[in-house]
PDB file of N, CA, C and O in Angstrom:
ATOM      1  N   MET O  24      21.618  16.293  21.963  1.00  0.00           N
ATOM      2  CA  MET O  24      21.804  18.357  20.558  1.00  0.00           C
ATOM      3  C   MET O  24      21.823  18.849  20.160  1.00  0.00           C
ATOM      4  O   MET O  24      23.063  18.753  20.361  1.00  0.00           O
ATOM      5  N   THR O  25      21.653  18.447  18.884  1.00  0.00           N
ATOM      6  CA  THR O  25      22.215  19.074  17.587  1.00  0.00           C
ATOM      7  C   THR O  25      22.248  20.825  17.620  1.00  0.00           C
ATOM      8  O   THR O  25      20.957  21.329  18.129  1.00  0.00           O
ATOM      9  N   ALA O  26      23.063  21.407  17.230  1.00  0.00           N
ATOM     10  CA  ALA O  26      23.000  22.795  16.492  1.00  0.00           C
ATOM     11  C   ALA O  26      21.657  22.993  15.781  1.00  0.00           C
ATOM     12  O   ALA O  26      21.930  22.532  14.792  1.00  0.00           O
ATOM     13  N   SER O  27      20.672  24.075  15.915  1.00  0.00           N
ATOM     14  CA  SER O  27      20.395  24.836  14.556  1.00  0.00           C
ATOM     15  C   SER O  27      20.752  25.518  14.038  1.00  0.00           C
ATOM     16  O   SER O  27      21.686  25.872  14.332  1.00  0.00           O
ATOM     17  N   PRO O  28      20.454  24.601  12.727  1.00  0.00           N
ATOM     18  CA  PRO O  28      21.148  26.159  11.558  1.00  0.00           C
ATOM     19  C   PRO O  28      20.654  27.523  11.559  1.00  0.00           C
ATOM     20  O   PRO O  28      19.800  27.582  12.345  1.00  0.00           O
ATOM     21  N   LEU O  29      21.817  28.649  11.576  1.00  0.00           N
ATOM     22  CA  LEU O  29      21.366  29.704  11.649  1.00  0.00           C
ATOM     23  C   LEU O  29      20.517  30.113  10.866  1.00  0.00           C
ATOM     24  O   LEU O  29      20.865  30.102   8.870  1.00  0.00           O
ATOM     25  N   ILE O  30      19.214  31.290  10.744  1.00  0.00           N
ATOM     26  CA  ILE O  30      18.554  31.432   9.900  1.00  0.00           C
ATOM     27  C   ILE O  30      19.163  33.404  10.161  1.00  0.00           C
ATOM     28  O   ILE O  30      19.202  33.599  10.640  1.00  0.00           O
ATOM     29  N   PRO O  31      19.152  33.511   8.435  1.00  0.00           N
ATOM     30  CA  PRO O  31      19.335  34.817   8.432  1.00  0.00           C
ATOM     31  C   PRO O  31      18.300  35.826   8.853  1.00  0.00           C
ATOM     32  O   PRO O  31      17.023  35.322   7.982  1.00  0.00           O
ATOM     33  N   VAL O  32      18.260  36.759   9.108  1.00  0.00           N
ATOM     34  CA  VAL O  32      17.048  37.447   9.496  1.00  0.00           C
ATOM     35  C   VAL O  32      17.376  38.920   9.084  1.00  0.00           C
ATOM     36  O   VAL O  32      18.569  39.426   9.479  1.00  0.00           O
ATOM     37  N   PRO O  33      16.895  39.427   7.871  1.00  0.00           N
ATOM     38  CA  PRO O  33      16.994  40.737   7.721  1.00  0.00           C
ATOM     39  C   PRO O  33      16.693  41.613   8.578  1.00  0.00           C
ATOM     40  O   PRO O  33      16.177  42.063  10.117  1.00  0.00           O
ATOM     41  N   ILE O  34      17.834  42.833   8.689  1.00  0.00           N
ATOM     42  CA  ILE O  34      17.909  44.288   9.373  1.00  0.00           C
ATOM     43  C   ILE O  34      17.296  45.249   8.559  1.00  0.00           C
ATOM     44  O   ILE O  34      17.392  45.306   7.576  1.00  0.00           O
ATOM     45  N   PRO O  35      16.223  45.770   9.128  1.00  0.00           N
ATOM     46  CA  PRO O  35      15.244  46.569   8.914  1.00  0.00           C
ATOM     47  C   PRO O  35      16.713  47.815   8.323  1.00  0.00           C
ATOM     48  O   PRO O  35      17.344  48.275   8.966  1.00  0.00           O
ATOM     49  N   ASP O  36      15.972  48.994   7.574  1.00  0.00           N
ATOM     50  CA  ASP O  36      17.124  49.563   7.331  1.00  0.00           C
ATOM     51  C   ASP O  36      17.231  50.606   7.750  1.00  0.00           C
ATOM     52  O   ASP O  36      18.691  50.892   7.974  1.00  0.00           O
ATOM     53  N   ARG O  37      16.457  51.286   8.937  1.00  0.00           N
ATOM     54  CA  ARG O  37      16.828  51.981   9.861  1.00  0.00           C
ATOM     55  C   ARG O  37      17.990  51.547  10.754  1.00  0.00           C
ATOM     56  O   ARG O  37      18.510  52.393  11.178  1.00  0.00           O
ATOM     57  N   VAL O  38      17.664  50.303  11.188  1.00  0.00           N
ATOM     58  CA  VAL O  38      18.688  49.602  11.771  1.00  0.00           C
ATOM     59  C   VAL O  38      20.058  49.802  11.492  1.00  0.00           C
ATOM     60  O   VAL O  38      21.132  50.123  11.359  1.00  0.00           O
ATOM     61  N   ALA O  39      20.156  48.914   9.761  1.00  0.00           N
ATOM     62  CA  ALA O  39      21.181  49.482   8.834  1.00  0.00           C
ATOM     63  C   ALA O  39      21.918  50.857   9.182  1.00  0.00           C
ATOM     64  O   ALA O  39      23.519  50.672   8.939  1.00  0.00           O
ATOM     65  N   ALA O  40      21.480  51.471   8.944  1.00  0.00           N
ATOM     66  CA  ALA O  40      21.539  53.036   8.543  1.00  0.00           C
ATOM     67  C   ALA O  40      22.592  53.236  10.021  1.00  0.00           C
ATOM     68  O   ALA O  40      23.542  54.221  10.030  1.00  0.00           O
ATOM     69  N   MET O  41      22.077  53.232  11.138  1.00  0.00           N
ATOM     70  CA  MET O  41      22.773  53.202  12.556  1.00  0.00           C
ATOM     71  C   MET O  41      23.904  52.121  12.440  1.00  0.00           C
ATOM     72  O   MET O  41      24.543  53.158  13.182  1.00  0.00           O
ATOM     73  N   ILE O  42      23.990  51.533  12.241  1.00  0.00           N
ATOM     74  CA  ILE O  42      25.259  50.658  12.495  1.00  0.00           C
ATOM     75  C   ILE O  42      26.328  51.214  11.487  1.00  0.00           C
ATOM     76  O   ILE O  42      27.187  51.711  11.735  1.00  0.00           O
ATOM     77  N   GLY O  43      25.693  51.447  10.384  1.00  0.00           N
ATOM     78  CA  GLY O  43      26.688  51.837   9.193  1.00  0.00           C
ATOM     79  C   GLY O  43      27.659  53.309   9.447  1.00  0.00           C
ATOM     80  O   GLY O  43      28.236  53.685   9.364  1.00  0.00           O
ATOM     81  N   SER O  44      26.521  53.990  10.734  1.00  0.00           N
ATOM     82  CA  SER O  44      26.682  55.430  11.135  1.00  0.00           C
ATOM     83  C   SER O  44      27.826  55.397  12.341  1.00  0.00           C
ATOM     84  O   SER O  44      28.813  56.297  12.237  1.00  0.00           O
ATOM     85  N   CYS O  45      27.764  54.020  12.495  1.00  0.00           N
ATOM     86  CA  CYS O  45      29.162  54.399  13.307  1.00  0.00           C
ATOM     87  C   CYS O  45      30.548  53.323  13.360  1.00  0.00           C
ATOM     88  O   CYS O  45      31.394  53.200  13.590  1.00  0.00           O
ATOM     89  N   MET O  46      30.343  53.282  11.912  1.00  0.00           N
ATOM     90  CA  MET O  46      31.670  52.646  11.208  1.00  0.00           C
ATOM     91  C   MET O  46      32.354  53.791  10.513  1.00  0.00           C
ATOM     92  O   MET O  46      31.766  53.979   9.478  1.00  0.00           O
ATOM     93  N   PRO O  47      33.585  53.659  10.318  1.00  0.00           N
ATOM     94  CA  PRO O  47      34.195  54.452   9.514  1.00  0.00           C
ATOM     95  C   PRO O  47      34.283  54.061   7.857  1.00  0.00           C
ATOM     96  O   PRO O  47      33.313  53.008   7.153  1.00  0.00           O
ATOM     97  N   ILE O  48      33.585  55.485   6.904  1.00  0.00           N
ATOM     98  CA  ILE O  48      33.477  55.299   5.596  1.00  0.00           C
ATOM     99  C   ILE O  48      34.079  54.438   4.421  1.00  0.00           C
ATOM    100  O   ILE O  48      33.997  53.696   4.312  1.00  0.00           O
ATOM    101  N   ASP O  49      35.486  54.153   5.189  1.00  0.00           N
ATOM    102  CA  ASP O  49      36.415  53.300   4.180  1.00  0.00           C
ATOM    103  C   ASP O  49      36.229  52.006   4.836  1.00  0.00           C
ATOM    104  O   ASP O  49      36.329  50.895   3.962  1.00  0.00           O
ATOM    105  N   ILE O  50      35.722  51.591   5.975  1.00  0.00           N
ATOM    106  CA  ILE O  50      35.098  50.397   6.251  1.00  0.00           C
ATOM    107  C   ILE O  50      33.989  50.193   5.662  1.00  0.00           C
ATOM    108  O   ILE O  50      33.608  48.310   4.846  1.00  0.00           O
ATOM    109  N   LEU O  51      32.632  50.805   5.365  1.00  0.00           N
ATOM    110  CA  LEU O  51      31.240  50.326   4.610  1.00  0.00           C
ATOM    111  C   LEU O  51      32.114  50.442   3.609  1.00  0.00           C
ATOM    112  O   LEU O  51      31.347  49.636   2.954  1.00  0.00           O
ATOM    113  N   GLN O  52      32.874  51.162   2.681  1.00  0.00           N
ATOM    114  CA  GLN O  52      32.934  50.867   1.394  1.00  0.00           C
ATOM    115  C   GLN O  52      33.804  49.635   1.033  1.00  0.00           C
ATOM    116  O   GLN O  52      33.565  49.032   0.090  1.00  0.00           O
ATOM    117  N   ALA O  53      34.346  49.088   2.121  1.00  0.00           N
ATOM    118  CA  ALA O  53      35.026  47.910   1.896  1.00  0.00           C
ATOM    119  C   ALA O  53      34.573  47.082   2.007  1.00  0.00           C
ATOM    120  O   ALA O  53      34.215  46.116   1.153  1.00  0.00           O
ATOM    121  N   GLU O  54      33.102  46.800   3.156  1.00  0.00           N
ATOM    122  CA  GLU O  54      32.255  46.043   3.005  1.00  0.00           C
ATOM    123  C   GLU O  54      31.356  46.183   1.631  1.00  0.00           C
ATOM    124  O   GLU O  54      30.987  44.668   0.978  1.00  0.00           O
ATOM    125  N   VAL O  55      30.970  47.213   1.188  1.00  0.00           N
ATOM    126  CA  VAL O  55      30.018  47.270  -0.076  1.00  0.00           C
ATOM    127  C   VAL O  55      30.962  46.289  -1.257  1.00  0.00           C
ATOM    128  O   VAL O  55      30.418  46.134  -2.065  1.00  0.00           O
ATOM    129  N   ASP O  56      32.488  46.932  -1.533  1.00  0.00           N
ATOM    130  CA  ASP O  56      33.440  46.314  -2.604  1.00  0.00           C
ATOM    131  C   ASP O  56      33.026  44.808  -2.481  1.00  0.00           C
ATOM    132  O   ASP O  56      33.142  44.180  -3.423  1.00  0.00           O
ATOM    133  N   ALA O  57      33.746  44.265  -0.785  1.00  0.00           N
ATOM    134  CA  ALA O  57      33.610  42.720  -1.155  1.00  0.00           C
ATOM    135  C   ALA O  57      32.194  41.898  -1.410  1.00  0.00           C
ATOM    136  O   ALA O  57      32.023  41.099  -2.355  1.00  0.00           O
ATOM    137  N   ASP O  58      31.060  43.249  -1.171  1.00  0.00           N
ATOM    138  CA  ASP O  58      29.662  42.194  -1.408  1.00  0.00           C
ATOM    139  C   ASP O  58      29.776  41.837  -2.624  1.00  0.00           C
ATOM    140  O   ASP O  58      29.474  41.141  -3.623  1.00  0.00           O
ATOM    141  N   CYS O  59      29.813  43.420  -3.250  1.00  0.00           N
ATOM    142  CA  CYS O  59      30.101  42.998  -4.947  1.00  0.00           C
ATOM    143  C   CYS O  59      31.128  42.192  -5.857  1.00  0.00           C
ATOM    144  O   CYS O  59      30.590  41.522  -6.491  1.00  0.00           O
ATOM    145  N   ALA O  60      32.244  42.191  -5.222  1.00  0.00           N
ATOM    146  CA  ALA O  60      32.982  40.697  -5.711  1.00  0.00           C
ATOM    147  C   ALA O  60      32.328  39.567  -5.590  1.00  0.00           C
ATOM    148  O   ALA O  60      32.851  38.874  -6.377  1.00  0.00           O
ATOM    149  N   ILE O  61      32.213  39.415  -4.438  1.00  0.00           N
ATOM    150  CA  ILE O  61      31.490  38.278  -4.005  1.00  0.00           C
ATOM    151  C   ILE O  61      30.324  37.553  -4.988  1.00  0.00           C
ATOM    152  O   ILE O  61      30.226  36.428  -5.844  1.00  0.00           O
ATOM    153  N   ARG O  62      29.410  38.802  -5.563  1.00  0.00           N
ATOM    154  CA  ARG O  62      28.463  38.479  -6.433  1.00  0.00           C
ATOM    155  C   ARG O  62      29.134  37.946  -7.389  1.00  0.00           C
ATOM    156  O   ARG O  62      28.799  37.475  -8.651  1.00  0.00           O
ATOM    157  N   GLU O  63      30.371  38.571  -8.051  1.00  0.00           N
ATOM    158  CA  GLU O  63      30.843  38.395  -9.247  1.00  0.00           C
ATOM    159  C   GLU O  63      31.235  36.859  -9.526  1.00  0.00           C
ATOM    160  O   GLU O  63      31.338  36.621 -10.578  1.00  0.00           O
ATOM    161  N   VAL O  64      32.270  36.571  -8.149  1.00  0.00           N
ATOM    162  CA  VAL O  64      32.514  35.858  -8.200  1.00  0.00           C
ATOM    163  C   VAL O  64      31.798  34.851  -8.559  1.00  0.00           C
ATOM    164  O   VAL O  64      31.835  33.419  -9.421  1.00  0.00           O
ATOM    165  N   TYR O  65      31.111  34.493  -7.554  1.00  0.00           N
ATOM    166  CA  TYR O  65      29.606  33.435  -7.944  1.00  0.00           C
ATOM    167  C   TYR O  65      28.704  33.522  -9.526  1.00  0.00           C
ATOM    168  O   TYR O  65      28.011  32.657  -9.574  1.00  0.00           O
ATOM    169  N   ARG O  66      29.244  34.526 -10.406  1.00  0.00           N
ATOM    170  CA  ARG O  66      28.601  34.344 -10.883  1.00  0.00           C
ATOM    171  C   ARG O  66      29.399  33.852 -12.269  1.00  0.00           C
ATOM    172  O   ARG O  66      28.153  33.123 -13.374  1.00  0.00           O
ATOM    173  N   PHE O  67      30.495  33.521 -12.200  1.00  0.00           N
ATOM    174  CA  PHE O  67      31.073  32.777 -13.149  1.00  0.00           C
ATOM    175  C   PHE O  67      31.001  30.964 -12.509  1.00  0.00           C
ATOM    176  O   PHE O  67      31.363  30.810 -11.452  1.00  0.00           O
ATOM    177  N   ARG O  68      30.691  30.093 -13.227  1.00  0.00           N
ATOM    178  CA  ARG O  68      30.866  29.012 -13.467  1.00  0.00           C
ATOM    179  C   ARG O  68      31.087  27.773 -14.391  1.00  0.00           C
ATOM    180  O   ARG O  68      30.982  28.531 -15.849  1.00  0.00           O
ATOM    181  N   GLY O  69      30.699  26.652 -14.279  1.00  0.00           N
ATOM    182  CA  GLY O  69      31.501  25.625 -15.297  1.00  0.00           C
ATOM    183  C   GLY O  69      32.912  26.212 -16.107  1.00  0.00           C
ATOM    184  O   GLY O  69      33.666  27.019 -15.402  1.00  0.00           O
ATOM    185  N   PRO O  70      32.856  25.590 -17.290  1.00  0.00           N
ATOM    186  CA  PRO O  70      34.655  25.782 -18.047  1.00  0.00           C
ATOM    187  C   PRO O  70      34.329  26.879 -17.942  1.00  0.00           C
ATOM    188  O   PRO O  70      33.350  27.420 -19.396  1.00  0.00           O
ATOM    189  N   LEU O  71      35.113  27.385 -17.715  1.00  0.00           N
ATOM    190  CA  LEU O  71      35.645  29.102 -18.046  1.00  0.00           C
ATOM    191  C   LEU O  71      36.418  29.629 -19.254  1.00  0.00           C
ATOM    192  O   LEU O  71      37.449  28.585 -19.198  1.00  0.00           O
ATOM    193  N   CYS O  72      35.778  30.239 -19.779  1.00  0.00           N
ATOM    194  CA  CYS O  72      36.961  30.782 -21.426  1.00  0.00           C
ATOM    195  C   CYS O  72      38.108  31.437 -20.530  1.00  0.00           C
ATOM    196  O   CYS O  72      37.868  31.477 -19.421  1.00  0.00           O
ATOM    197  N   ASN O  73      38.798  32.076 -21.678  1.00  0.00           N
ATOM    198  CA  ASN O  73      40.175  32.538 -20.993  1.00  0.00           C
ATOM    199  C   ASN O  73      39.895  34.411 -20.306  1.00  0.00           C
ATOM    200  O   ASN O  73      40.623  34.677 -19.366  1.00  0.00           O
ATOM    201  N   GLU O  74      39.025  34.866 -21.101  1.00  0.00           N
ATOM    202  CA  GLU O  74      38.637  36.125 -20.258  1.00  0.00           C
ATOM    203  C   GLU O  74      37.597  35.831 -19.226  1.00  0.00           C
ATOM    204  O   GLU O  74      37.455  37.018 -18.528  1.00  0.00           O
ATOM    205  N   ASP O  75      36.375  34.711 -19.310  1.00  0.00           N
ATOM    206  CA  ASP O  75      36.212  34.872 -17.853  1.00  0.00           C
ATOM    207  C   ASP O  75      36.788  34.684 -16.624  1.00  0.00           C
ATOM    208  O   ASP O  75      36.683  34.654 -15.702  1.00  0.00           O
ATOM    209  N   ARG O  76      37.646  33.456 -17.066  1.00  0.00           N
ATOM    210  CA  ARG O  76      38.658  33.205 -16.290  1.00  0.00           C
ATOM    211  C   ARG O  76      39.706  34.506 -15.393  1.00  0.00           C
ATOM    212  O   ARG O  76      39.841  34.886 -14.357  1.00  0.00           O
ATOM    213  N   ALA O  77      39.623  35.015 -16.496  1.00  0.00           N
ATOM    214  CA  ALA O  77      40.525  36.440 -16.259  1.00  0.00           C
ATOM    215  C   ALA O  77      39.578  37.814 -15.153  1.00  0.00           C
ATOM    216  O   ALA O  77      39.693  38.062 -14.022  1.00  0.00           O
ATOM    217  N   ASP O  78      38.572  37.696 -15.506  1.00  0.00           N
ATOM    218  CA  ASP O  78      37.475  38.383 -14.477  1.00  0.00           C
ATOM    219  C   ASP O  78      37.262  37.952 -13.883  1.00  0.00           C
ATOM    220  O   ASP O  78      37.049  38.418 -12.448  1.00  0.00           O
ATOM    221  N   ARG O  79      37.292  36.783 -13.030  1.00  0.00           N
ATOM    222  CA  ARG O  79      37.025  36.024 -12.103  1.00  0.00           C
ATOM    223  C   ARG O  79      38.229  36.327 -10.843  1.00  0.00           C
ATOM    224  O   ARG O  79      37.564  36.743  -9.842  1.00  0.00           O
ATOM    225  N   GLU O  80      39.836  36.310 -11.818  1.00  0.00           N
ATOM    226  CA  GLU O  80      40.157  36.185 -10.912  1.00  0.00           C
ATOM    227  C   GLU O  80      40.399  38.128  -9.984  1.00  0.00           C
ATOM    228  O   GLU O  80      40.656  38.130  -9.448  1.00  0.00           O
ATOM    229  N   HIS O  81      39.503  38.527 -11.321  1.00  0.00           N
ATOM    230  CA  HIS O  81      39.813  40.126 -10.775  1.00  0.00           C
ATOM    231  C   HIS O  81      38.756  40.420  -9.825  1.00  0.00           C
ATOM    232  O   HIS O  81      39.446  41.249  -8.837  1.00  0.00           O
ATOM    233  N   ALA O  82      37.928  39.710  -9.617  1.00  0.00           N
ATOM    234  CA  ALA O  82      36.833  39.941  -8.987  1.00  0.00           C
ATOM    235  C   ALA O  82      37.553  39.055  -7.750  1.00  0.00           C
ATOM    236  O   ALA O  82      37.413  39.680  -6.165  1.00  0.00           O
ATOM    237  N   LEU O  83      38.092  37.717  -7.959  1.00  0.00           N
ATOM    238  CA  LEU O  83      38.559  37.801  -6.606  1.00  0.00           C
ATOM    239  C   LEU O  83      40.056  38.346  -5.769  1.00  0.00           C
ATOM    240  O   LEU O  83      40.403  38.439  -5.387  1.00  0.00           O
ATOM    241  N   SER O  84      40.241  39.334  -6.625  1.00  0.00           N
ATOM    242  CA  SER O  84      41.624  40.362  -6.357  1.00  0.00           C
ATOM    243  C   SER O  84      40.629  41.148  -5.094  1.00  0.00           C
ATOM    244  O   SER O  84      41.093  41.986  -4.831  1.00  0.00           O
ATOM    245  N   ALA O  85      39.629  41.738  -6.096  1.00  0.00           N
ATOM    246  CA  ALA O  85      39.167  42.843  -5.295  1.00  0.00           C
ATOM    247  C   ALA O  85      38.376  42.517  -4.346  1.00  0.00           C
ATOM    248  O   ALA O  85      38.613  43.012  -3.384  1.00  0.00           O
ATOM    249  N   LEU O  86      37.914  41.085  -4.197  1.00  0.00           N
ATOM    250  CA  LEU O  86      37.774  40.785  -2.909  1.00  0.00           C
ATOM    251  C   LEU O  86      38.562  40.450  -1.615  1.00  0.00           C
ATOM    252  O   LEU O  86      38.707  40.987  -0.314  1.00  0.00           O
ATOM    253  N   ALA O  87      40.150  40.148  -2.299  1.00  0.00           N
ATOM    254  CA  ALA O  87      40.778  40.289  -1.243  1.00  0.00           C
ATOM    255  C   ALA O  87      41.546  41.039  -0.777  1.00  0.00           C
ATOM    256  O   ALA O  87      41.856  41.468   0.542  1.00  0.00           O
ATOM    257  N   ARG O  88      41.197  42.728  -1.926  1.00  0.00           N
ATOM    258  CA  ARG O  88      41.620  43.864  -1.055  1.00  0.00           C
ATOM    259  C   ARG O  88      40.561  44.270  -0.502  1.00  0.00           C
ATOM    260  O   ARG O  88      41.137  45.044   0.813  1.00  0.00           O
ATOM    261  N   ALA O  89      39.114  44.403   0.000  1.00  0.00           N
ATOM    262  CA  ALA O  89      38.629  44.590   0.504  1.00  0.00           C
ATOM    263  C   ALA O  89      38.225  43.969   1.835  1.00  0.00           C
ATOM    264  O   ALA O  89      38.208  44.344   2.988  1.00  0.00           O
ATOM    265  N   ASN O  90      39.017  42.749   1.681  1.00  0.00           N
ATOM    266  CA  ASN O  90      39.094  41.593   3.116  1.00  0.00           C
ATOM    267  C   ASN O  90      40.124  41.764   3.715  1.00  0.00           C
ATOM    268  O   ASN O  90      40.115  42.156   5.255  1.00  0.00           O
ATOM    269  N   LYS O  91      41.058  42.423   3.051  1.00  0.00           N
ATOM    270  CA  LYS O  91      42.348  42.818   3.476  1.00  0.00           C
ATOM    271  C   LYS O  91      41.939  44.342   4.875  1.00  0.00           C
ATOM    272  O   LYS O  91      42.223  44.379   6.306  1.00  0.00           O
ATOM    273  N   ILE O  92      41.371  45.186   4.604  1.00  0.00           N
ATOM    274  CA  ILE O  92      40.551  46.716   5.031  1.00  0.00           C
ATOM    275  C   ILE O  92      39.595  46.150   6.038  1.00  0.00           C
ATOM    276  O   ILE O  92      39.799  46.747   7.281  1.00  0.00           O
ATOM    277  N   LEU O  93      39.021  44.975   5.756  1.00  0.00           N
ATOM    278  CA  LEU O  93      38.038  44.349   7.249  1.00  0.00           C
ATOM    279  C   LEU O  93      38.451  44.094   8.279  1.00  0.00           C
ATOM    280  O   LEU O  93      38.105  44.081   9.084  1.00  0.00           O
ATOM    281  N   ALA O  94      39.584  42.988   7.557  1.00  0.00           N
ATOM    282  CA  ALA O  94      40.344  42.114   8.700  1.00  0.00           C
ATOM    283  C   ALA O  94      40.751  42.739   9.575  1.00  0.00           C
ATOM    284  O   ALA O  94      40.987  43.117  10.439  1.00  0.00           O
ATOM    285  N   ALA O  95      41.741  44.069   8.635  1.00  0.00           N
ATOM    286  CA  ALA O  95      42.568  45.108  10.027  1.00  0.00           C
ATOM    287  C   ALA O  95      41.140  46.549  10.392  1.00  0.00           C
ATOM    288  O   ALA O  95      41.537  46.024  11.640  1.00  0.00           O
ATOM    289  N   TYR O  96      40.242  45.602  10.474  1.00  0.00           N
ATOM    290  CA  TYR O  96      39.064  46.791  11.571  1.00  0.00           C
ATOM    291  C   TYR O  96      38.569  45.538  12.664  1.00  0.00           C
ATOM    292  O   TYR O  96      38.070  46.561  13.539  1.00  0.00           O
ATOM    293  N   ASN O  97      38.225  44.759  11.599  1.00  0.00           N
ATOM    294  CA  ASN O  97      37.472  43.959  12.564  1.00  0.00           C
ATOM    295  C   ASN O  97      37.312  42.025  12.137  1.00  0.00           C
ATOM    296  O   ASN O  97      36.874  41.850  10.729  1.00  0.00           O
ATOM    297  N   PRO O  98      38.565  41.252  12.308  1.00  0.00           N
ATOM    298  CA  PRO O  98      38.241  39.895  11.756  1.00  0.00           C
ATOM    299  C   PRO O  98      37.061  39.451  10.935  1.00  0.00           C
ATOM    300  O   PRO O  98      37.247  38.108  10.129  1.00  0.00           O
ATOM    301  N   GLY O  99      36.248  39.448  12.093  1.00  0.00           N
ATOM    302  CA  GLY O  99      34.537  38.827  12.106  1.00  0.00           C
ATOM    303  C   GLY O  99      34.237  39.310  10.464  1.00  0.00           C
ATOM    304  O   GLY O  99      33.097  38.264  10.495  1.00  0.00           O
ATOM    305  N   LEU O 100      34.577  40.465   9.948  1.00  0.00           N
ATOM    306  CA  LEU O 100      33.956  40.990   8.886  1.00  0.00           C
ATOM    307  C   LEU O 100      34.283  40.491   7.425  1.00  0.00           C
ATOM    308  O   LEU O 100      33.521  40.843   6.778  1.00  0.00           O
ATOM    309  N   ILE O 101      35.184  39.425   7.341  1.00  0.00           N
ATOM    310  CA  ILE O 101      35.568  39.189   5.909  1.00  0.00           C
ATOM    311  C   ILE O 101      34.264  38.250   5.641  1.00  0.00           C
ATOM    312  O   ILE O 101      33.735  37.589   6.103  1.00  0.00           O
ATOM    313  N   ILE O 102      34.728  38.668   3.805  1.00  0.00           N
ATOM    314  CA  ILE O 102      33.290  37.302   3.279  1.00  0.00           C
ATOM    315  C   ILE O 102      34.505  36.569   2.592  1.00  0.00           C
ATOM    316  O   ILE O 102      35.340  37.188   1.925  1.00  0.00           O
ATOM    317  N   THR O 103      34.013  35.675   2.840  1.00  0.00           N
ATOM    318  CA  THR O 103      34.968  34.345   1.715  1.00  0.00           C
ATOM    319  C   THR O 103      34.039  33.304   1.012  1.00  0.00           C
ATOM    320  O   THR O 103      32.710  34.148   0.992  1.00  0.00           O
ATOM    321  N   THR O 104      34.883  33.161   0.206  1.00  0.00           N
ATOM    322  CA  THR O 104      33.791  32.642  -0.999  1.00  0.00           C
ATOM    323  C   THR O 104      33.590  31.073  -1.040  1.00  0.00           C
ATOM    324  O   THR O 104      32.609  30.469  -1.952  1.00  0.00           O
ATOM    325  N   GLY O 105      33.522  30.544   0.449  1.00  0.00           N
ATOM    326  CA  GLY O 105      33.409  28.670   0.703  1.00  0.00           C
ATOM    327  C   GLY O 105      34.092  27.760   0.124  1.00  0.00           C
ATOM    328  O   GLY O 105      35.233  28.293  -0.807  1.00  0.00           O
ATOM    329  N   PRO O 106      33.923  26.622   0.052  1.00  0.00           N
ATOM    330  CA  PRO O 106      34.875  25.714  -0.780  1.00  0.00           C
ATOM    331  C   PRO O 106      34.374  25.993  -1.998  1.00  0.00           C
ATOM    332  O   PRO O 106      33.404  26.009  -3.120  1.00  0.00           O
ATOM    333  N   THR O 107      35.687  25.123  -2.761  1.00  0.00           N
ATOM    334  CA  THR O 107      35.107  25.575  -4.236  1.00  0.00           C
ATOM    335  C   THR O 107      35.756  23.863  -4.467  1.00  0.00           C
ATOM    336  O   THR O 107      36.175  23.252  -4.082  1.00  0.00           O
ATOM    337  N   TYR O 108      34.267  23.519  -5.783  1.00  0.00           N
ATOM    338  CA  TYR O 108      34.605  22.544  -5.875  1.00  0.00           C
ATOM    339  C   TYR O 108      34.758  21.784  -7.508  1.00  0.00           C
ATOM    340  O   TYR O 108      34.749  22.826  -8.163  1.00  0.00           O
TER     341      TYR O 108
END
């Protein structure tokens, strides 16, 4: 038997607020920062000009900073960019 792929299930806003209320504010901010940074990283595709490359590197550094905070709190919270091709 093979494992079935995981299907993301949306969390109701009230449940997310309850979970968030149990976490320190700096961890919540790091989670938001990491989410924004990963979206910014994925925005850049294809051949990049120097300015786009610098913006992508800036987003990657913001992701690294946020992940450092998240990993100190709980290593399972880090966000990765996945494989790059």
